[in-house]
Coordinates of C-alpha atoms and ligand atoms in Angstrom, one line a residue:
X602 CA -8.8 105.3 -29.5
X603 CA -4.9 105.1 -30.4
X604 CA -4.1 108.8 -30.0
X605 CA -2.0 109.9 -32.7
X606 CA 1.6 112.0 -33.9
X607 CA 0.6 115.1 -35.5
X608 CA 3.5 117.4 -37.2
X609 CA 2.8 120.4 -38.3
X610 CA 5.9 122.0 -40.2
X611 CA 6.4 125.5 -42.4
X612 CA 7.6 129.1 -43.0
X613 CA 8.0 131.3 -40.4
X614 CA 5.1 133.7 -39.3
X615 CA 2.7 131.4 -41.0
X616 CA 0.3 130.8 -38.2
X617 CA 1.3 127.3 -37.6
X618 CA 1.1 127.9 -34.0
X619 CA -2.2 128.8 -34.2
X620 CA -3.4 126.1 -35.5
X621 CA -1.2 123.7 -33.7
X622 CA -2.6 125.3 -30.0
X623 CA -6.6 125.3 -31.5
X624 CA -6.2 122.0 -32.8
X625 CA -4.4 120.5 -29.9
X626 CA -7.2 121.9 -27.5
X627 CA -10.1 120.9 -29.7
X628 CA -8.7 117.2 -29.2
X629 CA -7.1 117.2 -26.4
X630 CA -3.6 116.5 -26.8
X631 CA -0.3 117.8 -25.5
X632 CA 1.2 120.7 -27.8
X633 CA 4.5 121.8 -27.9
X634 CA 5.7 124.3 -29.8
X635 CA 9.6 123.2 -30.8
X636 CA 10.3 126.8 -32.1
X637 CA 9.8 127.9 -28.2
X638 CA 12.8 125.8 -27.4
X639 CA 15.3 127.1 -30.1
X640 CA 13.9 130.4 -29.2
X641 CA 15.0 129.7 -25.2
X642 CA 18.4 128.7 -26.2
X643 CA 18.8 132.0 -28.2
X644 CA 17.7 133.4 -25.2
X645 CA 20.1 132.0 -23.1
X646 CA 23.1 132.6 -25.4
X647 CA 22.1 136.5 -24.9
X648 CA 21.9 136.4 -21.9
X649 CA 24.9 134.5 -21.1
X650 CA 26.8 137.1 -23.1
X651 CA 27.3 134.2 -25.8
X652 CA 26.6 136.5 -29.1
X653 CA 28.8 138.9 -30.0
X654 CA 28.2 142.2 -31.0
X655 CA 28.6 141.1 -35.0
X656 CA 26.4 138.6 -34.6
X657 CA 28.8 135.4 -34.2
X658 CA 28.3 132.9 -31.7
X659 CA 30.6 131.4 -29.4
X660 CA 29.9 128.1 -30.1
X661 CA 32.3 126.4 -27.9
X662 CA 31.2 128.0 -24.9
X663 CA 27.2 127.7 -25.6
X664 CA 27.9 123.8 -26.4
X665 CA 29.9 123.6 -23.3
X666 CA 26.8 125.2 -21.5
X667 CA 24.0 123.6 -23.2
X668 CA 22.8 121.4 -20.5
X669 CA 22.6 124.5 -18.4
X670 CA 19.5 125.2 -20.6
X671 CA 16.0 123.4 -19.5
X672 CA 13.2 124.0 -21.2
X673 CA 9.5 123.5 -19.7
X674 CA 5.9 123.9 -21.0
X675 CA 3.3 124.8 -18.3
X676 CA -0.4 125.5 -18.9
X677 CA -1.3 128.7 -18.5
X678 CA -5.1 128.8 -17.0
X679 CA -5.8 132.3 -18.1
X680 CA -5.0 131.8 -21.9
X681 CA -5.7 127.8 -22.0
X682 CA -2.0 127.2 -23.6
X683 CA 1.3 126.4 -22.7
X684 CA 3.8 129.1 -21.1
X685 CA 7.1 128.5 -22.3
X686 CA 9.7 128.6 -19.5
X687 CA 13.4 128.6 -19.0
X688 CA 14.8 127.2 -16.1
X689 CA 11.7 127.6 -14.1
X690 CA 11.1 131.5 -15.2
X691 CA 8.6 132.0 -17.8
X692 CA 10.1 133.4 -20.9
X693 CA 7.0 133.4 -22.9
X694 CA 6.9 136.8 -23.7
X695 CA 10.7 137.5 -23.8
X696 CA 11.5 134.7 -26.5
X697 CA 9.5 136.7 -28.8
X698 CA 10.8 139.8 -29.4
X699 CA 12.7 141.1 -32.3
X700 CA 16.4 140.8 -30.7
X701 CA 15.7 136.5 -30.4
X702 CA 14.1 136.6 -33.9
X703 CA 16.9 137.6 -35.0
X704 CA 19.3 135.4 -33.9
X705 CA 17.5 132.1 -33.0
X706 CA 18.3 130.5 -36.9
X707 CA 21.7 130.8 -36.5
X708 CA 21.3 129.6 -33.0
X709 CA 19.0 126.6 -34.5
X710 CA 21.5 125.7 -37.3
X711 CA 23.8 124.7 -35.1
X712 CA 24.3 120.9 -35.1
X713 CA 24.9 120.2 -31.3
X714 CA 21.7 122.3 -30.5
X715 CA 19.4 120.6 -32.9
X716 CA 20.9 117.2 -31.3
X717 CA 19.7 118.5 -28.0
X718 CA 16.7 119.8 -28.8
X719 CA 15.4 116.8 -30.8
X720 CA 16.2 114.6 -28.4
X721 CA 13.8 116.3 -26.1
X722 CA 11.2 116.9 -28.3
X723 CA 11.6 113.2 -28.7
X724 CA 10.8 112.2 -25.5
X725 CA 8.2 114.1 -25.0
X726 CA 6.4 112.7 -27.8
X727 CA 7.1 109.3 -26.9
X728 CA 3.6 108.3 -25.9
X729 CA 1.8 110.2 -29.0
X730 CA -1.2 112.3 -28.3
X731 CA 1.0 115.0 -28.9
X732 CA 0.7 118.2 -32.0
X733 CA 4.0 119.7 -31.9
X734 CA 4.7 122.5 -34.7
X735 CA 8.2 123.5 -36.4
X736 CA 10.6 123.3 -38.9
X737 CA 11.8 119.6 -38.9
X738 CA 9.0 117.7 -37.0
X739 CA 7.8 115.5 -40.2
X740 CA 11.0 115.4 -41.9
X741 CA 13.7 114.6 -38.5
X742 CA 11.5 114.7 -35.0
X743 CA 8.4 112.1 -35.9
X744 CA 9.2 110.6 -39.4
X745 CA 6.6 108.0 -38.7
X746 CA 4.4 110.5 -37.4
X747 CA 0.7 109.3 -38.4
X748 CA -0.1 113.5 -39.8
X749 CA 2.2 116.0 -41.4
X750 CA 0.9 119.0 -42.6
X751 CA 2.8 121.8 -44.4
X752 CA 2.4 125.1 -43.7
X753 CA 3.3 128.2 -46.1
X754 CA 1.7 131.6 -46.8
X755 CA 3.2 134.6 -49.1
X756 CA 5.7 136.5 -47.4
X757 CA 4.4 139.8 -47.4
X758 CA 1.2 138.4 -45.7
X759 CA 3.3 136.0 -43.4
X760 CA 5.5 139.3 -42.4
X761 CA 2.2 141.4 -41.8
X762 CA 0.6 138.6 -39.3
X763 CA 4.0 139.1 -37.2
X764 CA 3.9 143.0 -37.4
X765 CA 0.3 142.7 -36.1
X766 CA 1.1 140.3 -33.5
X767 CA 4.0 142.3 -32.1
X768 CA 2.2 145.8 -32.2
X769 CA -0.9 144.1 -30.2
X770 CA 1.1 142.8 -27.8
X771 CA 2.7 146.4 -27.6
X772 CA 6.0 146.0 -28.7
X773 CA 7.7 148.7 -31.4
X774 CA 8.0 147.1 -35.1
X775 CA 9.0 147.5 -37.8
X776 CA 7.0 146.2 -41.1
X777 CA 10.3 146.3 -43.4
X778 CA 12.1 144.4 -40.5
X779 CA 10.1 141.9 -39.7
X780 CA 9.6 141.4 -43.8
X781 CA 13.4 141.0 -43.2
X782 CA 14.0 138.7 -40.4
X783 CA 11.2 136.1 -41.9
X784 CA 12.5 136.0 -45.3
X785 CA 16.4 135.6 -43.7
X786 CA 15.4 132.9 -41.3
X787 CA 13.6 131.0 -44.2
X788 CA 16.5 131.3 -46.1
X789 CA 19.1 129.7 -43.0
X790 CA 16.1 127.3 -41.8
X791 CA 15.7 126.0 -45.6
X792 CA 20.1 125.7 -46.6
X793 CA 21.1 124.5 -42.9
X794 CA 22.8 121.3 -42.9
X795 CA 21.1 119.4 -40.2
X796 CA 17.2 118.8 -40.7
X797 CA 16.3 122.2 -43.0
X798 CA 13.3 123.1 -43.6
X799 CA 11.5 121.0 -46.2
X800 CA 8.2 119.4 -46.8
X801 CA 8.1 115.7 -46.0
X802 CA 6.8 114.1 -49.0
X803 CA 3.6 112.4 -47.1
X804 CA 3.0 115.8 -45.6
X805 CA -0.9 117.4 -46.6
X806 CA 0.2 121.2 -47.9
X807 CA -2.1 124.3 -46.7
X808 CA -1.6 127.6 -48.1
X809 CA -3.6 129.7 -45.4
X810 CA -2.9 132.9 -47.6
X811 CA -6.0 133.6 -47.9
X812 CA -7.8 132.0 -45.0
X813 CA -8.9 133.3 -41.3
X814 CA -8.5 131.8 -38.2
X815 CA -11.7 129.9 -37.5
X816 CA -11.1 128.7 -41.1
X817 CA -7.8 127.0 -41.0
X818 CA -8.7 125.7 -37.5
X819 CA -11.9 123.9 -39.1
X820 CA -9.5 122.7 -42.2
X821 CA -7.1 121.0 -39.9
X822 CA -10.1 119.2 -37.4
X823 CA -11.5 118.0 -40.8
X824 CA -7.8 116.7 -41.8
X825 CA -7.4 115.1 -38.3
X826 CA -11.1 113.2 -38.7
X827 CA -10.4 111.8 -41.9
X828 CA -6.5 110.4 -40.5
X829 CA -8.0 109.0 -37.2
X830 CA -11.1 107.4 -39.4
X831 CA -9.0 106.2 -42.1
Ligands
CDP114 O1 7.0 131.8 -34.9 P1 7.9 131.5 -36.1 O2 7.2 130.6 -37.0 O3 8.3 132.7 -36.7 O4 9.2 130.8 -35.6 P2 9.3 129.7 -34.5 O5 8.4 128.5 -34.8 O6 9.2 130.3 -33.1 O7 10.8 129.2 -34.7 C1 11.9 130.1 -34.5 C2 13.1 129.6 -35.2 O8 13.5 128.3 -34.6 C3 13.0 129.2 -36.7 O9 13.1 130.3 -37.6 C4 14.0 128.1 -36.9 O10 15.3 128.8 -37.1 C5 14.1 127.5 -35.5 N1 13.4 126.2 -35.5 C6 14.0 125.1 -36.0 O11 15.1 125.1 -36.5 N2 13.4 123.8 -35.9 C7 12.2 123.7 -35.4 N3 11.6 122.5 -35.3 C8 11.5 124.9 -34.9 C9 12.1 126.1 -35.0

């Protein structure tokens, strides 16, 4: 059977990931999680001294430097899903914190780093058989892709998922900050210029508000029957 595209797009926090890693397991295709890649070039505009205290970016210098950044997706046999890493070092659990949350949208708005980036993703996902999960995937990535779902939740629930995840994985939170950080990157992901944040018009919408794991995991597999028997 023709294996398909499958773009999964939304708000931040919302659990796409989730759902992009169970479904893409379930079927066995490739996932690849686009936000990891934005997230590693924050990463590397941090540590290459590229942000300045205030916040700005020194955008000549990280453009200048951007094909110093590789991204990579390995499978980890412990967890079942990809590791992301960063010129061969896993940065998995470092492109999470707080500090790249709170820079990465700036970071993604930036026109020669979505350029890059989508190039890659791409390529990648030349041969299909792939579920990749982000912000522009319907809309700018796959516009042909054969699935689009959209992704959204309430905020306060969206931020409370994070705070969870962040505490469990024992790093210090803040509720009110996180509440923060989501609502300011949906703002920059949804204004930017190049490829924001919308909902492609063929996309299937999923409020997971008020749904649990094994729920929105089942909701999905029943979506992706129905495409591939259509
Ligand atoms: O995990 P969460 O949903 O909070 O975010 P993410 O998927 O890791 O993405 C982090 C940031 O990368 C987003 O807030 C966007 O600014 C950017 N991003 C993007 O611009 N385009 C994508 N396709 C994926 C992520």
């Amino acid at each position: 059977m023709k294996k398909i595209t499958i773009a999964i797009d939304g708000h931040s926090s919302c659990g796409k990931s989730t759902m992009a890693k169970d479904l893409a397991r379930e079927i066995g295709y490739i996932y690849i999680d686009s936000g990891a890649m934005y997230r590693c070039c924050t990463l590397f505009a941090l540590h290459q001294g590229l942000i300045n205290p205030d916040g700005s970016i020194q955008t000549e210098e990280l453009e200048r430097r951007m094909s110093d950044i590789h991204v990579s997706f390995r499978l980890n046999a412990e967890t079942g899903h990809p590791d992301t890493y960063l010129n061969n070092t896993c940065v998995e659990r470092e492109i999470r914190t707080m500090e790249v949350s709170s820079h990465v949208s700036p970071i993604a708005a930036l026109p020669f780093v979505r350029a890059a980036m989508t190039s890659q993703q791409q390529e990648i996902g030349r041969e299909g058989g792939i579920v990749m999960d982000g912000r522009d995937i319907g809309t700018a990535v796959f516009p042909n892709a054969e699935m689009k779902v959209f992704v959204t939740a309430s905020d306060e629930i969206r931020a409370q998922r994070r705070y969870d995840e962040l505490i469990a994985k024992g790093e210090s939170a803040d509720f009110q900050q996180v509440l923060e950080n989501l609502r300011e990157r949906d703002r920059i992901d949804s204004t930017r210029a190049v490829a924001p944040l919308r909902q492609a018009e063929d996309a299937l919408v999923l409020d997971n508000s008020h749904m649990s794991i094994p729920e929105q995991k089942q909701w999905l597999i029943d979506r992706f029957k129905e495409r591939i028997h259509a």
